[in-house]
Tab-separated table of C-alpha atoms in Angstrom:
chain	number	residue	atom	x	y	z
A	895	UNK	CA	0.000	0.000	0.000
A	896	UNK	CA	2.809	2.421	0.832
A	897	UNK	CA	4.339	1.986	-2.633
A	898	UNK	CA	0.946	2.540	-4.270
A	899	UNK	CA	0.558	5.744	-2.292
A	900	UNK	CA	4.103	6.930	-3.054
A	901	UNK	CA	3.551	6.466	-6.789
A	902	UNK	CA	0.349	8.484	-7.017
A	903	UNK	CA	1.271	11.018	-4.321
A	904	UNK	CA	4.546	11.756	-6.151
A	905	UNK	CA	2.652	12.513	-9.351
A	906	UNK	CA	0.204	14.706	-7.443
A	907	UNK	CA	3.024	16.518	-5.663
A	908	UNK	CA	4.811	17.096	-8.968
A	909	UNK	CA	1.641	18.668	-10.341
A	910	UNK	CA	1.376	20.915	-7.279
A	911	UNK	CA	5.022	21.980	-7.458
A	912	UNK	CA	4.950	22.801	-11.170
A	913	UNK	CA	1.379	24.020	-11.713
A	914	UNK	CA	0.886	26.124	-8.592
A	915	UNK	CA	2.335	29.590	-9.308
A	916	UNK	CA	4.718	31.186	-6.804
A	917	UNK	CA	3.004	32.422	-3.675
A	918	UNK	CA	-0.331	30.819	-4.502
A	919	UNK	CA	-0.746	28.710	-1.396
A	920	UNK	CA	-1.848	30.322	1.889
A	921	UNK	CA	0.944	32.449	3.369
A	922	UNK	CA	3.581	30.774	1.202
A	923	UNK	CA	5.601	33.968	0.912
A	924	UNK	CA	5.690	34.346	4.713
A	925	UNK	CA	6.666	30.700	5.134
A	926	UNK	CA	9.435	31.281	2.576
A	927	UNK	CA	10.648	34.278	4.582
A	928	UNK	CA	10.665	32.252	7.808
A	929	UNK	CA	12.603	29.479	6.047
A	930	UNK	CA	15.151	31.999	4.829
A	931	UNK	CA	15.540	33.387	8.330
A	932	UNK	CA	16.130	29.902	9.764
A	933	UNK	CA	18.640	29.107	7.005
A	934	UNK	CA	20.619	32.118	8.252
A	935	UNK	CA	20.604	30.754	11.799
A	936	UNK	CA	17.753	32.978	12.948
A	937	UNK	CA	15.704	30.461	14.889
A	938	UNK	CA	13.870	33.193	16.799
A	939	UNK	CA	12.210	36.008	14.870
A	940	UNK	CA	12.402	39.694	15.739
A	941	UNK	CA	9.591	41.940	16.908
A	942	UNK	CA	9.730	45.489	15.574
A	943	UNK	CA	7.725	47.668	17.906
A	944	UNK	CA	4.259	46.384	18.785
A	945	UNK	CA	2.815	46.086	15.292
A	946	UNK	CA	5.322	44.108	13.218
A	947	UNK	CA	7.500	40.996	13.412
A	948	UNK	CA	9.900	39.321	11.002
A	949	UNK	CA	13.605	39.654	10.376
A	950	UNK	CA	16.417	41.102	8.305
A	951	UNK	CA	16.686	39.055	5.131
A	952	UNK	CA	18.435	39.427	1.767
A	953	UNK	CA	16.969	42.105	-0.448
A	954	UNK	CA	14.989	40.843	-3.383
A	955	UNK	CA	12.524	38.635	-1.525
A	956	UNK	CA	9.204	39.649	-3.087
A	957	UNK	CA	6.330	40.946	-1.041
A	958	UNK	CA	2.944	39.224	-1.291
A	959	UNK	CA	1.730	41.963	-3.629
A	960	UNK	CA	4.614	41.154	-6.006
A	961	UNK	CA	3.815	37.422	-6.144
A	962	UNK	CA	1.305	37.349	-9.005
A	963	UNK	CA	-1.117	39.258	-6.823
A	964	UNK	CA	-3.735	39.469	-9.571
A	965	UNK	CA	-4.374	35.726	-9.113
A	966	UNK	CA	-5.374	35.945	-5.458
A	967	UNK	CA	-9.104	35.537	-4.825
A	968	UNK	CA	-9.723	35.878	-8.565
A	969	UNK	CA	-10.515	32.407	-9.987
A	970	UNK	CA	-10.828	33.757	-13.534
A	971	UNK	CA	-7.308	35.254	-13.612
A	972	UNK	CA	-4.431	33.384	-15.275
A	973	UNK	CA	-0.670	33.533	-14.838
A	974	UNK	CA	1.009	36.524	-16.463
A	975	UNK	CA	4.172	35.455	-18.276
A	976	UNK	CA	5.610	38.955	-17.840
A	977	UNK	CA	5.186	38.889	-14.050
A	978	UNK	CA	6.589	35.358	-13.862
A	979	UNK	CA	9.619	36.366	-15.938
A	980	UNK	CA	10.253	39.346	-13.653
A	981	UNK	CA	10.166	37.062	-10.611
A	982	UNK	CA	12.562	34.601	-12.238
A	983	UNK	CA	15.202	37.332	-12.579
A	984	UNK	CA	15.421	38.053	-8.849
A	985	UNK	CA	18.687	36.881	-7.308
A	986	UNK	CA	19.909	36.525	-3.747
A	987	UNK	CA	21.767	39.523	-2.410
A	988	UNK	CA	24.257	39.952	0.398
A	989	UNK	CA	22.510	43.156	1.403
A	990	UNK	CA	19.732	42.776	3.935
A	991	UNK	CA	16.543	44.646	4.615
A	992	UNK	CA	13.621	44.334	7.003
A	993	UNK	CA	11.028	41.778	5.896
A	994	UNK	CA	7.699	41.452	7.661
A	995	UNK	CA	6.107	38.032	8.236
A	996	UNK	CA	4.314	38.287	11.609
A	997	UNK	CA	2.024	35.271	11.235
A	998	UNK	CA	4.855	32.781	10.573
A	999	UNK	CA	7.478	34.485	12.762
A	1000	UNK	CA	6.035	32.723	15.822
A	1001	UNK	CA	6.478	29.181	14.439
A	1002	UNK	CA	9.118	26.856	15.865
A	1003	UNK	CA	11.923	26.013	13.423
A	1004	UNK	CA	11.947	22.192	13.647
A	1005	UNK	CA	9.495	21.332	10.859
A	1006	UNK	CA	11.044	24.043	8.687
A	1007	UNK	CA	14.502	22.460	8.785
A	1008	UNK	CA	14.349	20.461	5.497
A	1009	UNK	CA	13.234	23.560	3.592
A	1010	UNK	CA	15.776	25.716	5.423
A	1011	UNK	CA	18.547	23.328	4.375
A	1012	UNK	CA	17.354	23.523	0.765
A	1013	UNK	CA	17.363	27.325	1.038
A	1014	UNK	CA	20.900	27.353	2.440
A	1015	UNK	CA	22.183	25.167	-0.398
A	1016	UNK	CA	20.319	27.164	-3.059
A	1017	UNK	CA	21.618	30.483	-1.767
A	1018	UNK	CA	25.191	29.212	-1.981
A	1019	UNK	CA	24.862	27.724	-5.457
A	1020	UNK	CA	23.724	30.922	-7.192
A	1021	UNK	CA	20.147	29.757	-7.636
A	1022	UNK	CA	17.589	32.504	-8.126
A	1023	UNK	CA	14.973	33.225	-5.479
A	1024	UNK	CA	12.287	31.603	-7.633
A	1025	UNK	CA	14.430	28.501	-8.216
A	1026	UNK	CA	14.981	28.322	-4.452
A	1027	UNK	CA	11.243	28.340	-3.796
A	1028	UNK	CA	10.742	25.438	-6.209
A	1029	UNK	CA	13.612	23.548	-4.541
A	1030	UNK	CA	11.934	24.035	-1.155
A	1031	UNK	CA	8.627	22.782	-2.527
A	1032	UNK	CA	10.317	19.682	-3.915
A	1033	UNK	CA	12.231	18.886	-0.716
A	1034	UNK	CA	9.140	19.421	1.442
A	1035	UNK	CA	7.072	17.200	-0.858
A	1036	UNK	CA	9.640	14.383	-0.678
A	1037	UNK	CA	9.767	14.593	3.128
A	1038	UNK	CA	5.988	14.763	3.533
A	1039	UNK	CA	5.333	11.811	1.196
A	1040	UNK	CA	8.081	9.746	2.841
A	1041	UNK	CA	6.653	10.385	6.314
A	1042	UNK	CA	3.088	9.556	5.243
A	1043	UNK	CA	4.249	6.350	3.528
A	1044	UNK	CA	6.287	5.371	6.587
A	1045	UNK	CA	3.222	5.868	8.777
A	1046	UNK	CA	1.109	3.616	6.545
A	1047	UNK	CA	3.790	0.913	6.626
A	1048	UNK	CA	4.019	1.068	10.418
A	1049	UNK	CA	0.297	1.229	11.178
A	1050	UNK	CA	-1.426	-1.880	12.553
A	1051	UNK	CA	-4.763	-0.116	12.941
A	1052	UNK	CA	-6.550	2.148	10.460
A	1053	UNK	CA	-3.855	1.977	7.757
A	1054	UNK	CA	-6.408	2.379	4.967
A	1055	UNK	CA	-7.937	5.379	6.739
A	1056	UNK	CA	-4.486	6.977	7.024
A	1057	UNK	CA	-3.799	6.318	3.326
A	1058	UNK	CA	-7.025	8.013	2.253
A	1059	UNK	CA	-6.367	10.934	4.603
A	1060	UNK	CA	-2.812	11.416	3.293
A	1061	UNK	CA	-3.995	11.381	-0.325
A	1062	UNK	CA	-6.416	14.294	-0.089
A	1063	UNK	CA	-5.411	17.188	-2.375
A	1064	UNK	CA	-5.064	19.572	0.561
A	1065	UNK	CA	-2.502	17.330	2.268
A	1066	UNK	CA	-0.452	16.878	-0.913
A	1067	UNK	CA	-0.661	20.576	-1.828
A	1068	UNK	CA	0.528	21.651	1.616
A	1069	UNK	CA	3.373	19.159	1.397
A	1070	UNK	CA	4.406	20.508	-2.005
A	1071	UNK	CA	4.631	24.122	-0.823
A	1072	UNK	CA	6.986	26.213	1.299
A	1073	UNK	CA	4.737	25.641	4.322
A	1074	UNK	CA	5.681	23.431	7.255
A	1075	UNK	CA	2.208	21.874	7.326
A	1076	UNK	CA	2.853	18.923	5.007
A	1077	UNK	CA	5.782	17.711	7.103
A	1078	UNK	CA	3.758	18.310	10.263
A	1079	UNK	CA	0.893	16.156	8.962
A	1080	UNK	CA	3.393	13.440	8.003
A	1081	UNK	CA	4.884	13.489	11.511
A	1082	UNK	CA	1.389	13.232	13.007
A	1083	UNK	CA	0.660	10.187	10.827
A	1084	UNK	CA	3.929	8.513	11.905
A	1085	UNK	CA	3.189	9.264	15.576
A	1086	UNK	CA	-0.336	7.857	15.378
A	1087	UNK	CA	0.906	4.816	13.426
A	1088	UNK	CA	3.486	3.988	16.084
A	1089	UNK	CA	0.811	4.124	18.763
A	1090	UNK	CA	-1.341	1.676	16.784
A	1091	UNK	CA	1.337	-0.986	17.301
A	1092	UNK	CA	0.827	-1.022	21.077
A	1093	UNK	CA	-1.350	-3.471	22.999
A	1094	UNK	CA	-1.261	-5.403	26.258
A	1095	UNK	CA	1.244	-7.891	24.829
A	1096	UNK	CA	3.504	-5.192	23.367
A	1097	UNK	CA	3.465	-2.154	25.698
A	1098	UNK	CA	6.533	-0.608	24.081
A	1099	UNK	CA	10.113	-0.398	25.302
A	1100	UNK	CA	11.690	2.549	27.071
A	1101	UNK	CA	13.428	3.473	23.808
A	1102	UNK	CA	10.073	3.398	22.008
A	1103	UNK	CA	8.519	5.779	24.527
A	1104	UNK	CA	11.467	8.145	24.353
A	1105	UNK	CA	10.949	8.292	20.594
A	1106	UNK	CA	7.217	8.893	21.048
A	1107	UNK	CA	8.002	11.650	23.523
A	1108	UNK	CA	10.268	13.385	21.014
A	1109	UNK	CA	7.633	13.187	18.270
A	1110	UNK	CA	4.891	14.582	20.483
A	1111	UNK	CA	7.187	17.405	21.653
A	1112	UNK	CA	7.848	18.387	18.024
A	1113	UNK	CA	4.130	18.320	17.266
A	1114	UNK	CA	3.268	20.382	20.345
A	1115	UNK	CA	5.739	23.197	19.670
A	1116	UNK	CA	4.772	23.262	15.986
A	1117	UNK	CA	0.985	23.269	16.530
A	1118	UNK	CA	0.015	23.813	20.202
A	1119	UNK	CA	-3.452	22.148	19.964
A	1120	UNK	CA	-1.596	18.866	19.320
A	1121	UNK	CA	-0.334	19.068	22.908
A	1122	UNK	CA	-3.706	17.598	23.889
A	1123	UNK	CA	-3.097	14.564	21.672
A	1124	UNK	CA	0.001	13.763	23.755
A	1125	UNK	CA	-2.434	12.735	26.516
A	1126	UNK	CA	-3.779	9.832	24.421
A	1127	UNK	CA	-0.933	7.482	25.531
A	1128	UNK	CA	-2.440	7.565	29.036
A	1129	UNK	CA	-4.953	5.067	27.670
A	1130	UNK	CA	-2.175	2.472	27.451
A	1131	UNK	CA	-1.046	2.962	31.051
A	1132	UNK	CA	-0.139	-0.239	32.881
A	1133	UNK	CA	0.950	-0.800	36.465
A	1134	UNK	CA	4.604	-1.119	35.521
A	1135	UNK	CA	6.656	1.814	34.225
A	1136	UNK	CA	3.829	4.332	34.503
A	1137	UNK	CA	6.256	7.154	33.834
A	1138	UNK	CA	6.474	6.064	30.191
A	1139	UNK	CA	2.855	6.940	29.496
A	1140	UNK	CA	3.021	10.325	31.220
A	1141	UNK	CA	6.337	11.308	29.637
A	1142	UNK	CA	4.958	12.383	26.198
A	1143	UNK	CA	2.619	14.950	27.753
A	1144	UNK	CA	5.074	16.126	30.410
A	1145	UNK	CA	7.920	16.740	27.960
A	1146	UNK	CA	5.581	18.185	25.300
A	1147	UNK	CA	4.221	20.633	27.840
A	1148	UNK	CA	7.737	21.682	28.857
A	1149	UNK	CA	8.740	22.061	25.186
A	1150	UNK	CA	5.639	24.128	24.498
A	1151	UNK	CA	6.249	26.390	27.504
A	1152	UNK	CA	9.921	26.775	26.545
A	1153	UNK	CA	9.040	27.888	23.020
A	1154	UNK	CA	6.244	30.098	24.358
A	1155	UNK	CA	8.736	31.891	26.610
A	1156	UNK	CA	11.798	32.133	24.389
A	1157	UNK	CA	10.465	31.844	20.825
A	1158	UNK	CA	6.831	32.885	20.562
A	1159	UNK	CA	6.491	35.746	23.044
A	1160	UNK	CA	9.526	37.685	21.711
A	1161	UNK	CA	7.955	37.693	18.218
A	1162	UNK	CA	4.217	37.741	18.949
A	1163	UNK	CA	2.163	40.788	18.012
A	1164	UNK	CA	-1.555	41.423	18.174
A	1165	UNK	CA	-3.033	40.185	14.902
A	1166	UNK	CA	-5.568	42.407	13.135
A	1167	UNK	CA	-4.851	45.204	15.599
A	1168	UNK	CA	-7.437	47.949	15.327
A	1169	UNK	CA	-10.200	45.674	14.062
A	1170	UNK	CA	-11.592	44.794	17.486
A	1171	UNK	CA	-9.290	41.849	18.239
A	1172	UNK	CA	-7.542	41.514	21.587
A	1173	UNK	CA	-6.014	38.308	22.927
A	1174	UNK	CA	-6.440	39.240	26.584
A	1175	UNK	CA	-9.801	40.897	25.963
A	1176	UNK	CA	-11.166	37.801	24.232
A	1177	UNK	CA	-9.976	35.460	26.997
A	1178	UNK	CA	-11.635	37.737	29.559
A	1179	UNK	CA	-14.860	37.748	27.534
A	1180	UNK	CA	-14.888	33.936	27.364
A	1181	UNK	CA	-14.320	33.627	31.114
A	1182	UNK	CA	-17.084	36.088	31.902
A	1183	UNK	CA	-19.612	34.787	29.350
A	1184	UNK	CA	-19.461	30.967	29.605
A	1185	UNK	CA	-23.178	30.651	28.881
A	1186	UNK	CA	-22.607	32.166	25.417
A	1187	UNK	CA	-20.159	29.445	24.330
A	1188	UNK	CA	-22.719	26.838	23.161
A	1189	UNK	CA	-24.369	29.423	20.898
A	1190	UNK	CA	-20.943	30.520	19.654
A	1191	UNK	CA	-20.068	26.933	18.726
A	1192	UNK	CA	-23.430	26.340	17.048
A	1193	UNK	CA	-23.326	29.557	15.004
A	1194	UNK	CA	-19.732	28.891	13.930
A	1195	UNK	CA	-20.527	25.376	12.763
A	1196	UNK	CA	-23.655	26.539	10.942
A	1197	UNK	CA	-21.661	29.259	9.169
A	1198	UNK	CA	-18.536	27.323	8.222
A	1199	UNK	CA	-18.790	23.548	8.644
A	1200	UNK	CA	-19.651	22.648	5.034
A	1201	UNK	CA	-16.905	24.801	3.547
A	1202	UNK	CA	-14.418	23.670	6.214
A	1203	UNK	CA	-15.025	20.039	5.249
A	1204	UNK	CA	-14.391	20.909	1.599
A	1205	UNK	CA	-11.193	22.685	2.659
A	1206	UNK	CA	-10.206	19.551	4.604
A	1207	UNK	CA	-10.435	17.589	1.346
A	1208	UNK	CA	-9.008	20.297	-0.885
A	1209	UNK	CA	-9.657	23.959	-1.637
A	1210	UNK	CA	-6.338	25.095	-3.044
A	1211	UNK	CA	-4.613	28.366	-3.857
A	1212	UNK	CA	-5.699	31.177	-1.580
A	1213	UNK	CA	-8.822	29.118	-0.872
A	1214	UNK	CA	-10.065	30.216	-4.293
A	1215	UNK	CA	-9.396	27.024	-6.264
A	1216	UNK	CA	-12.250	24.603	-5.709
A	1217	UNK	CA	-12.782	21.098	-7.029
A	1218	UNK	CA	-15.935	19.913	-8.806
A	1219	UNK	CA	-18.810	19.025	-6.471
A	1220	UNK	CA	-18.679	15.401	-7.638
A	1221	UNK	CA	-15.089	15.135	-6.378
A	1222	UNK	CA	-16.111	16.269	-2.904
A	1223	UNK	CA	-18.876	13.677	-3.050
A	1224	UNK	CA	-16.351	10.958	-3.906
A	1225	UNK	CA	-14.108	12.168	-1.081
A	1226	UNK	CA	-16.986	11.949	1.411
A	1227	UNK	CA	-17.780	8.416	0.263
A	1228	UNK	CA	-14.134	7.285	0.276
A	1229	UNK	CA	-13.246	8.524	3.765
A	1230	UNK	CA	-16.526	7.147	5.150
A	1231	UNK	CA	-15.975	3.794	3.427
A	1232	UNK	CA	-12.395	3.590	4.754
A	1233	UNK	CA	-13.684	4.338	8.251
A	1234	UNK	CA	-16.294	1.568	8.138
A	1235	UNK	CA	-13.838	-0.831	6.482
A	1236	UNK	CA	-11.348	-0.317	9.304
A	1237	UNK	CA	-13.919	-0.522	12.117
A	1238	UNK	CA	-15.907	-3.515	10.814
A	1239	UNK	CA	-13.631	-6.315	12.187
A	1240	UNK	CA	-14.332	-5.035	15.718
A	1241	UNK	CA	-17.948	-6.160	15.363
A	1242	UNK	CA	-16.920	-9.710	14.400
A	1243	UNK	CA	-13.860	-10.433	16.555
A	1244	UNK	CA	-13.588	-9.109	20.099
A	1245	UNK	CA	-9.937	-10.136	20.297
A	1246	UNK	CA	-8.798	-7.477	17.814
A	1247	UNK	CA	-10.710	-4.584	19.359
A	1248	UNK	CA	-8.907	-1.605	20.760
A	1249	UNK	CA	-9.330	-1.188	24.517
A	1250	UNK	CA	-12.286	0.930	25.575
A	1251	UNK	CA	-10.008	3.241	27.518
A	1252	UNK	CA	-7.836	4.019	24.490
A	1253	UNK	CA	-10.886	4.509	22.250
A	1254	UNK	CA	-12.464	6.899	24.731
A	1255	UNK	CA	-9.307	8.928	25.319
A	1256	UNK	CA	-8.454	9.087	21.611
A	1257	UNK	CA	-11.888	10.449	20.702
A	1258	UNK	CA	-11.988	12.741	23.741
A	1259	UNK	CA	-8.584	14.355	23.192
A	1260	UNK	CA	-9.081	14.615	19.413
A	1261	UNK	CA	-12.288	16.547	20.096
A	1262	UNK	CA	-10.477	18.703	22.664
A	1263	UNK	CA	-7.714	19.428	20.152
A	1264	UNK	CA	-10.333	20.440	17.576
A	1265	UNK	CA	-11.906	22.692	20.202
A	1266	UNK	CA	-8.484	24.176	20.954
A	1267	UNK	CA	-8.112	25.140	17.276
A	1268	UNK	CA	-11.428	26.973	17.384
A	1269	UNK	CA	-10.586	28.612	20.705
A	1270	UNK	CA	-7.168	29.818	19.530
A	1271	UNK	CA	-8.705	31.409	16.435
A	1272	UNK	CA	-11.388	33.031	18.550
A	1273	UNK	CA	-8.687	34.564	20.753
A	1274	UNK	CA	-6.182	35.764	18.137
A	1275	UNK	CA	-8.266	36.294	14.996
A	1276	UNK	CA	-11.799	37.275	16.022
A	1277	UNK	CA	-13.164	40.583	17.396
A	1278	UNK	CA	-13.956	40.443	21.100
A	1279	UNK	CA	-17.390	38.975	21.776
A	1280	UNK	CA	-18.159	38.165	18.139
A	1281	UNK	CA	-20.971	35.604	17.659
A	1282	UNK	CA	-19.001	33.555	15.086
A	1283	UNK	CA	-15.339	32.457	15.124
A	1284	UNK	CA	-13.357	33.933	12.222
A	1285	UNK	CA	-10.401	32.497	10.337
A	1286	UNK	CA	-11.248	28.786	10.649
A	1287	UNK	CA	-9.888	26.698	7.768
A	1288	UNK	CA	-10.321	22.978	7.216
A	1289	UNK	CA	-6.579	22.384	6.823
A	1290	UNK	CA	-6.013	23.248	10.493
A	1291	UNK	CA	-7.599	19.924	11.479
A	1292	UNK	CA	-5.495	17.701	9.222
A	1293	UNK	CA	-2.672	17.093	11.778
A	1294	UNK	CA	-5.279	16.047	14.377
A	1295	UNK	CA	-7.195	13.571	12.213
A	1296	UNK	CA	-4.510	10.801	12.134
A	1297	UNK	CA	-5.037	10.050	15.832
A	1298	UNK	CA	-8.494	8.646	15.093
A	1299	UNK	CA	-6.653	5.622	13.673
A	1300	UNK	CA	-6.190	4.490	17.275
A	1301	UNK	CA	-9.868	3.590	17.679
A	1302	UNK	CA	-9.787	0.859	15.007
A	1303	UNK	CA	-9.237	-2.877	15.615
A	1304	UNK	CA	-5.837	-4.402	15.007
A	1305	UNK	CA	-5.046	-6.167	11.734
A	1306	UNK	CA	-3.465	-9.534	12.487
A	1307	UNK	CA	-1.371	-9.653	9.296
A	1308	UNK	CA	1.286	-6.961	9.149
A	1309	UNK	CA	1.477	-5.163	5.806
A	1310	UNK	CA	-2.187	-5.747	4.989
A	1311	UNK	CA	-5.298	-3.693	5.691
A	1312	UNK	CA	-7.367	-6.833	6.289
A	1313	UNK	CA	-6.633	-10.312	7.617
A	1314	UNK	CA	-7.942	-11.847	4.397
A	1315	UNK	CA	-5.577	-11.474	1.446
A	1316	UNK	CA	-8.506	-11.313	-0.988
A	1317	UNK	CA	-10.202	-8.495	0.911
A	1318	UNK	CA	-6.862	-6.718	1.170
A	1319	UNK	CA	-6.433	-6.914	-2.616
A	1320	UNK	CA	-9.949	-5.588	-3.244
A	1321	UNK	CA	-9.254	-2.694	-0.865
A	1322	UNK	CA	-6.013	-1.914	-2.719
A	1323	UNK	CA	-7.877	-1.848	-6.042
A	1324	UNK	CA	-10.420	0.576	-4.587
A	1325	UNK	CA	-7.662	2.744	-3.107
A	1326	UNK	CA	-5.784	2.751	-6.417
A	1327	UNK	CA	-8.942	3.858	-8.233
A	1328	UNK	CA	-9.462	6.718	-5.793
A	1329	UNK	CA	-5.806	7.773	-6.054
A	1330	UNK	CA	-6.023	7.770	-9.864
A	1331	UNK	CA	-9.157	9.943	-9.790
A	1332	UNK	CA	-7.497	12.139	-7.184
A	1333	UNK	CA	-4.352	12.634	-9.282
A	1334	UNK	CA	-6.134	13.365	-12.567
A	1335	UNK	CA	-8.633	15.739	-10.964
A	1336	UNK	CA	-5.948	17.636	-9.051
A	1337	UNK	CA	-3.841	18.097	-12.176
A	1338	UNK	CA	-6.789	19.264	-14.263
A	1339	UNK	CA	-8.036	21.673	-11.587
A	1340	UNK	CA	-4.634	23.356	-11.174
A	1341	UNK	CA	-3.964	23.530	-14.918
A	1342	UNK	CA	-7.354	25.054	-15.723
A	1343	UNK	CA	-7.245	27.427	-12.731
A	1344	UNK	CA	-3.874	29.034	-13.439
A	1345	UNK	CA	-2.719	28.243	-16.962
A	1346	UNK	CA	-5.442	27.314	-19.457
A	1347	UNK	CA	-7.516	30.108	-20.909
């Protein structure tokens, strides 16, 4: 299955790298700036006053308005060859100037490291800035696909679910961009897959739990809501070596607090200042109006849930490149079918079921992590007391979704998604069909959106 995924995901990633114009994924320019800063050794960004954050980077890095800005939020616009040619002539300079990227300045550097290494090499081999961005996309895509494939190979529960999740256009597009998100999703899949290998017979060695602790710490500092997922291992707690099961959360919390103190706070500014947002004001409002929270959740879901689900599957570009409605329908059917396929053996064989405690904690902490995403956006991105949470995008939930694989029963034959070889082969045929549709549709959507008149 991993090889099947790698084949199709590589073709999809190649389409994303080549057909997505520069700067046409969310905040790609700011991710590129953060990568450049890290490649210079600037692991912590700089705050300039109270209204800006970023760093001093080589001159020539284009602003967002210079990155084919006419394409943004304009689905009918096509790539201008003149603008693309002008971008291709920009070279790295030894002179530095202030570059603003406040929304990515607060991110920890770990999941940026592969792209930062590509940037370092490109800058010292006389590559242009545009060539560097394509090199970063390629390196990130390779890392993201490799991590997702590794997770599928390791998983003993929900492997088919993880394969479908990793093949969604949004996951592949994020992996084939300058963003850290593709690598982050891949790390989440590997972490969840490793946990699926545990049971009462195999509780994991001390070395295993140290590795799990490191993975959860990386996830927590990269996306703080994932800190809650580090509590899922408590479901495996046995009488012996209890410290192992607490260690992922304890170390992740310390890592999060360390980055909060020394990395995030020195670079954090108030987003959308002047538009009614206030981090402290919003927290105070929530604490003093707890009765309003159910209505807030209901109104937010009513306003955004359908579009957020589509974004979870794939709404590319600056959320202005949508897929045909029939593709979203196929995606709904495929993820639902994979879910039922993975859960069905639990109804027939009690011996392969996941423990009730792990199932409960996995669902509970996944829901809490989802709630933490909504809460964080309400605090930093929404006017105080607003009735609907602003800024919610479906892609924010992709790193959380892999942990649902822990609720599925265990497959007795390693390397298969079902104990029966025949059923496994049928499932692989169905997955291959979905991947083929996925690849062709993604390529056609990107080509027609940006290049074909």
